[in-house]
Amino acid sequence: MYFDSHAHLNDRRFDGDREAVLQKMAENKVAGMMNVGCSLRSSRDCIVLAEQYPGIRASVGSHPDHADEVCDEILDAYRELSRHPKVKAIGEIGLDYHYEDIPRDIQKHAFRRQLELARELDLPVIVHEREAHGDALDILADFPEVTGVFHCYSGSWEMAQILLKKGWYLGFTGVITFKNARKAVEVVENAPLHRLLIETDCPYMAPEPFRGRRCDPSLVPLMAKRMAEIKGKDPEEVAAVTTENAMRLFRIEKI
Ligand code: NI
């Protein structure tokens, strides 16, 4: 049994065939997913989707691309939405310095405010962090009580060790199946299996041999297979342990 720890099945690109994707997912033994919010609007959509399907859980939060929407009213709305029994995390939140459409100080402020909310609600967080390793670690140092997952982990093994020591999980997408994925492979190789999560980040990040195409949660077994290869373990063990990891982190009792 597999679990997709980071999906965006509410994305418009699934509007035409969402039911078929869920069917294919079940056929491939992907029993559930964390459907991740990126803005107040998409967070609401994630909850609607989670209400419709038993295997789906939801998170609420504003992605760094939407950091400029974060204000008291939005945080109150997240606080309210998080009372829903299917909401299991705050995210995705964080810092993304790759494009910098949103100025860094606005991103940092939004990240801090949502970490405060996670601390208040005692919820794990889903962090999106790209090319902002130092600032992300600096901010998190002020929130020792908050942990969660660094999704689509792109940092070094050195940084991974700091996060693992603090109790964080590391999420990996189809990127580990790419030929040039040296850094991610090194982290997967060295990190303990009980702290790794598998995710599709669909509709993005399709694994080989589907690279560049629309990704969906039915492809999780390909990531598990590659992770098993890297770690020299049995794919079924990787599937079982990473599923348990996601359930432990997001406090899901039964998928
Ligand atoms: Ni995402």
Short mmCIF file of C-alpha atoms and ligand atoms in Angstrom, two decimals:
data_model
loop_
_atom_site.label_atom_id
_atom_site.label_comp_id
_atom_site.label_asym_id
_atom_site.label_seq_id
_atom_site.Cartn_x
_atom_site.Cartn_y
_atom_site.Cartn_z
CA MET A 1 0.00 0.00 0.00
CA TYR A 2 1.25 3.46 -0.94
CA PHE A 3 0.44 7.00 0.16
CA ASP A 4 1.04 10.15 -1.90
CA SER A 5 2.21 12.67 0.71
CA HIS A 6 1.91 15.72 -1.56
CA ALA A 7 -0.61 16.06 -4.38
CA HIS A 8 -2.67 18.80 -6.02
CA LEU A 9 -5.54 16.73 -7.37
CA ASN A 10 -7.77 19.80 -7.16
CA ASP A 11 -5.71 21.28 -10.03
CA ARG A 12 -7.72 22.25 -13.11
CA ARG A 13 -5.66 19.82 -15.18
CA PHE A 14 -7.59 16.97 -13.51
CA ASP A 15 -11.05 18.44 -14.14
CA GLY A 16 -11.63 16.23 -17.18
CA ASP A 17 -10.69 12.85 -15.69
CA ARG A 18 -10.37 13.07 -11.89
CA GLU A 19 -12.52 9.97 -11.34
CA ALA A 20 -10.40 7.95 -13.78
CA VAL A 21 -7.20 9.07 -12.00
CA LEU A 22 -8.63 7.97 -8.63
CA GLN A 23 -9.58 4.65 -10.16
CA LYS A 24 -6.07 4.12 -11.57
CA MET A 25 -4.63 5.10 -8.22
CA ALA A 26 -6.66 2.41 -6.44
CA GLU A 27 -5.61 -0.18 -9.05
CA ASN A 28 -1.95 0.69 -8.32
CA LYS A 29 -2.52 0.29 -4.55
CA VAL A 30 -2.11 4.01 -3.78
CA ALA A 31 -4.57 4.11 -0.91
CA GLY A 32 -4.52 7.77 -0.06
CA MET A 33 -3.01 11.20 -0.45
CA MET A 34 -2.40 14.48 1.25
CA ASN A 35 -3.95 17.05 -1.05
CA VAL A 36 -2.07 20.27 -0.41
CA GLY A 37 -3.46 23.81 -0.42
CA CYS A 38 -1.52 26.73 -1.94
CA SER A 39 -3.83 29.65 -1.22
CA LEU A 40 -7.04 30.26 0.70
CA ARG A 41 -9.02 29.44 -2.42
CA SER A 42 -7.23 26.19 -3.22
CA SER A 43 -7.25 25.19 0.48
CA ARG A 44 -11.04 25.35 0.38
CA ASP A 45 -11.05 23.22 -2.81
CA CYS A 46 -8.79 20.66 -1.11
CA ILE A 47 -11.26 20.25 1.74
CA VAL A 48 -14.18 19.79 -0.68
CA LEU A 49 -12.21 17.06 -2.45
CA ALA A 50 -11.25 15.40 0.86
CA GLU A 51 -14.90 15.32 1.84
CA GLN A 52 -15.75 13.41 -1.33
CA TYR A 53 -13.15 10.62 -1.07
CA PRO A 54 -12.20 8.60 2.01
CA GLY A 55 -8.46 8.28 1.20
CA ILE A 56 -7.89 12.02 0.76
CA ARG A 57 -6.69 14.36 3.50
CA ALA A 58 -6.17 18.11 3.12
CA SER A 59 -3.82 20.84 4.25
CA VAL A 60 -4.45 24.57 4.35
CA GLY A 61 -1.95 27.37 3.78
CA SER A 62 -0.49 29.96 1.44
CA HIS A 63 2.45 28.96 -0.81
CA PRO A 64 5.28 31.53 -1.11
CA ASP A 65 3.80 32.49 -4.52
CA HIS A 66 0.70 33.60 -2.61
CA ALA A 67 2.56 35.06 0.39
CA ASP A 68 1.12 38.50 -0.31
CA GLU A 69 -2.40 37.31 0.60
CA VAL A 70 -1.41 36.37 4.16
CA CYS A 71 -3.05 38.72 6.67
CA ASP A 72 -5.11 38.40 9.87
CA GLU A 73 -8.31 37.58 7.96
CA ILE A 74 -6.66 34.78 5.96
CA LEU A 75 -5.08 33.33 9.10
CA ASP A 76 -8.48 33.40 10.83
CA ALA A 77 -9.95 31.55 7.85
CA TYR A 78 -7.20 28.89 8.06
CA ARG A 79 -7.78 28.61 11.80
CA GLU A 80 -11.46 27.96 11.14
CA LEU A 81 -10.82 25.51 8.25
CA SER A 82 -8.33 23.55 10.33
CA ARG A 83 -11.15 22.43 12.63
CA HIS A 84 -12.36 20.20 9.81
CA PRO A 85 -11.50 16.57 10.72
CA LYS A 86 -9.82 15.97 7.35
CA VAL A 87 -7.40 18.90 7.67
CA LYS A 88 -4.13 17.42 8.91
CA ALA A 89 -1.44 20.05 8.26
CA ILE A 90 -0.60 23.68 7.53
CA GLY A 91 0.93 24.04 4.08
CA GLU A 92 2.35 24.45 1.75
CA ILE A 93 4.21 27.36 3.26
CA GLY A 94 7.79 28.53 2.98
CA LEU A 95 10.24 30.47 0.82
CA ASP A 96 10.93 30.38 -2.91
CA TYR A 97 13.74 32.63 -4.15
CA HIS A 98 13.87 31.11 -7.64
CA TYR A 99 11.56 33.60 -9.35
CA GLU A 100 11.06 36.15 -6.56
CA ASP A 101 7.78 37.46 -7.92
CA ILE A 102 6.94 38.09 -4.27
CA PRO A 103 9.63 40.10 -2.40
CA ARG A 104 11.63 38.11 0.14
CA ASP A 105 10.52 40.12 3.18
CA ILE A 106 6.85 39.44 2.34
CA GLN A 107 7.59 35.72 1.93
CA LYS A 108 9.45 35.59 5.25
CA HIS A 109 6.64 37.39 7.05
CA ALA A 110 3.99 35.02 5.63
CA PHE A 111 6.13 31.99 6.52
CA ARG A 112 6.51 33.17 10.12
CA ARG A 113 2.84 33.97 10.56
CA GLN A 114 1.81 30.52 9.30
CA LEU A 115 4.41 28.80 11.49
CA GLU A 116 2.88 30.66 14.44
CA LEU A 117 -0.51 29.31 13.41
CA ALA A 118 0.84 25.73 13.16
CA ARG A 119 2.38 26.10 16.62
CA GLU A 120 -0.88 27.42 18.04
CA LEU A 121 -2.93 24.61 16.46
CA ASP A 122 -0.29 21.93 17.11
CA LEU A 123 -0.31 20.83 13.45
CA PRO A 124 2.62 19.62 11.33
CA VAL A 125 3.69 21.85 8.43
CA ILE A 126 4.42 21.16 4.77
CA VAL A 127 7.34 23.36 3.72
CA HIS A 128 8.08 24.47 0.17
CA GLU A 129 11.64 25.78 0.08
CA ARG A 130 13.59 26.55 -3.04
CA GLU A 131 16.94 28.34 -3.17
CA ALA A 132 16.32 29.76 0.30
CA HIS A 133 18.03 27.16 2.49
CA GLY A 134 19.76 29.57 4.91
CA ASP A 135 16.77 31.84 5.53
CA ALA A 136 14.44 28.85 5.98
CA LEU A 137 16.69 27.31 8.65
CA ASP A 138 17.06 30.70 10.39
CA ILE A 139 13.29 31.17 10.62
CA LEU A 140 12.65 27.58 11.73
CA ALA A 141 15.20 28.03 14.53
CA ASP A 142 12.65 30.38 16.12
CA PHE A 143 10.00 27.60 16.06
CA PRO A 144 11.60 24.57 17.70
CA GLU A 145 8.15 23.13 18.55
CA VAL A 146 7.09 23.02 14.89
CA THR A 147 8.08 20.15 12.59
CA GLY A 148 6.74 18.57 9.45
CA VAL A 149 8.09 17.78 6.02
CA PHE A 150 10.38 19.59 3.59
CA HIS A 151 8.56 18.64 0.41
CA CYS A 152 10.42 18.02 -2.87
CA TYR A 153 13.60 18.28 -0.81
CA SER A 154 16.33 20.09 -2.74
CA GLY A 155 18.94 20.80 -0.07
CA SER A 156 22.26 19.16 0.67
CA TRP A 157 22.93 16.14 2.87
CA GLU A 158 24.48 18.56 5.42
CA MET A 159 21.23 20.51 5.69
CA ALA A 160 19.23 17.25 5.76
CA GLN A 161 21.18 16.15 8.82
CA ILE A 162 20.22 19.37 10.64
CA LEU A 163 16.55 18.83 9.78
CA LEU A 164 16.57 15.13 10.69
CA LYS A 165 18.10 15.96 14.07
CA LYS A 166 15.22 18.37 14.69
CA GLY A 167 12.64 15.70 13.83
CA TRP A 168 11.74 16.72 10.29
CA TYR A 169 10.75 14.41 7.44
CA LEU A 170 12.04 14.79 3.87
CA GLY A 171 9.73 14.35 0.87
CA PHE A 172 10.91 13.17 -2.55
CA THR A 173 9.17 13.40 -5.91
CA GLY A 174 9.80 11.85 -9.33
CA VAL A 175 13.02 13.89 -9.37
CA ILE A 176 14.82 10.88 -7.83
CA THR A 177 14.16 8.97 -11.06
CA PHE A 178 15.95 11.61 -13.18
CA LYS A 179 19.49 10.93 -14.38
CA ASN A 180 20.87 14.23 -13.04
CA ALA A 181 19.38 13.88 -9.54
CA ARG A 182 22.73 13.40 -7.81
CA LYS A 183 22.04 15.55 -4.73
CA ALA A 184 18.58 14.12 -4.00
CA VAL A 185 19.88 10.59 -4.48
CA GLU A 186 22.68 11.23 -1.99
CA VAL A 187 20.17 12.36 0.64
CA VAL A 188 17.85 9.37 0.02
CA GLU A 189 20.86 7.07 0.26
CA ASN A 190 22.00 8.45 3.63
CA ALA A 191 18.77 9.38 5.43
CA PRO A 192 16.96 6.77 7.52
CA LEU A 193 13.97 5.25 5.69
CA HIS A 194 11.64 6.01 8.60
CA ARG A 195 12.03 9.75 7.91
CA LEU A 196 11.40 9.72 4.15
CA LEU A 197 8.14 10.44 2.38
CA ILE A 198 7.14 9.77 -1.21
CA GLU A 199 5.13 12.37 -3.08
CA THR A 200 4.09 13.13 -6.63
CA ASP A 201 3.54 16.92 -6.33
CA CYS A 202 1.14 16.20 -9.20
CA PRO A 203 0.36 17.57 -11.76
CA TYR A 204 4.09 18.47 -11.72
CA MET A 205 7.27 16.37 -11.43
CA ALA A 206 6.30 13.19 -13.29
CA PRO A 207 8.89 10.42 -12.83
CA GLU A 208 10.74 8.71 -15.65
CA PRO A 209 9.60 7.45 -18.14
CA PHE A 210 6.79 10.04 -17.97
CA ARG A 211 9.02 13.09 -17.39
CA GLY A 212 7.42 16.27 -18.75
CA ARG A 213 3.93 14.77 -18.86
CA ARG A 214 1.13 15.36 -16.35
CA CYS A 215 1.92 13.51 -13.14
CA ASP A 216 -0.74 11.82 -11.02
CA PRO A 217 -0.84 9.82 -7.75
CA SER A 218 -1.05 6.44 -9.53
CA LEU A 219 2.69 6.87 -10.31
CA VAL A 220 3.81 6.65 -6.65
CA PRO A 221 4.97 3.00 -7.07
CA LEU A 222 7.63 4.19 -9.57
CA MET A 223 9.11 6.50 -6.94
CA ALA A 224 9.01 3.72 -4.33
CA LYS A 225 10.78 1.39 -6.73
CA ARG A 226 13.55 3.93 -7.34
CA MET A 227 13.85 4.73 -3.63
CA ALA A 228 14.17 1.00 -2.91
CA GLU A 229 16.90 0.71 -5.56
CA ILE A 230 18.86 3.62 -4.06
CA LYS A 231 18.59 2.21 -0.54
CA GLY A 232 19.12 -1.42 -1.54
CA LYS A 233 15.81 -2.43 0.00
CA ASP A 234 12.71 -4.28 -1.04
CA PRO A 235 10.12 -2.03 -2.82
CA GLU A 236 7.36 -3.44 -0.62
CA GLU A 237 9.24 -2.47 2.52
CA VAL A 238 9.75 1.06 1.14
CA ALA A 239 6.03 1.28 0.31
CA ALA A 240 5.00 0.12 3.78
CA VAL A 241 7.46 2.25 5.74
CA THR A 242 6.87 5.48 3.78
CA THR A 243 3.12 5.01 4.16
CA GLU A 244 3.52 4.56 7.93
CA ASN A 245 5.74 7.66 7.99
CA ALA A 246 3.08 9.81 6.34
CA MET A 247 0.40 8.45 8.67
CA ARG A 248 2.58 9.15 11.72
CA LEU A 249 3.51 12.66 10.62
CA PHE A 250 -0.02 13.69 9.64
CA ARG A 251 -1.62 11.75 12.51
CA ILE A 252 -3.84 9.69 10.23
CA GLU A 253 -5.16 6.68 12.12
CA LYS A 254 -6.66 4.80 9.22
CA ILE A 255 -6.52 5.55 5.50
NI NI B 1 3.08 21.39 -4.13
#
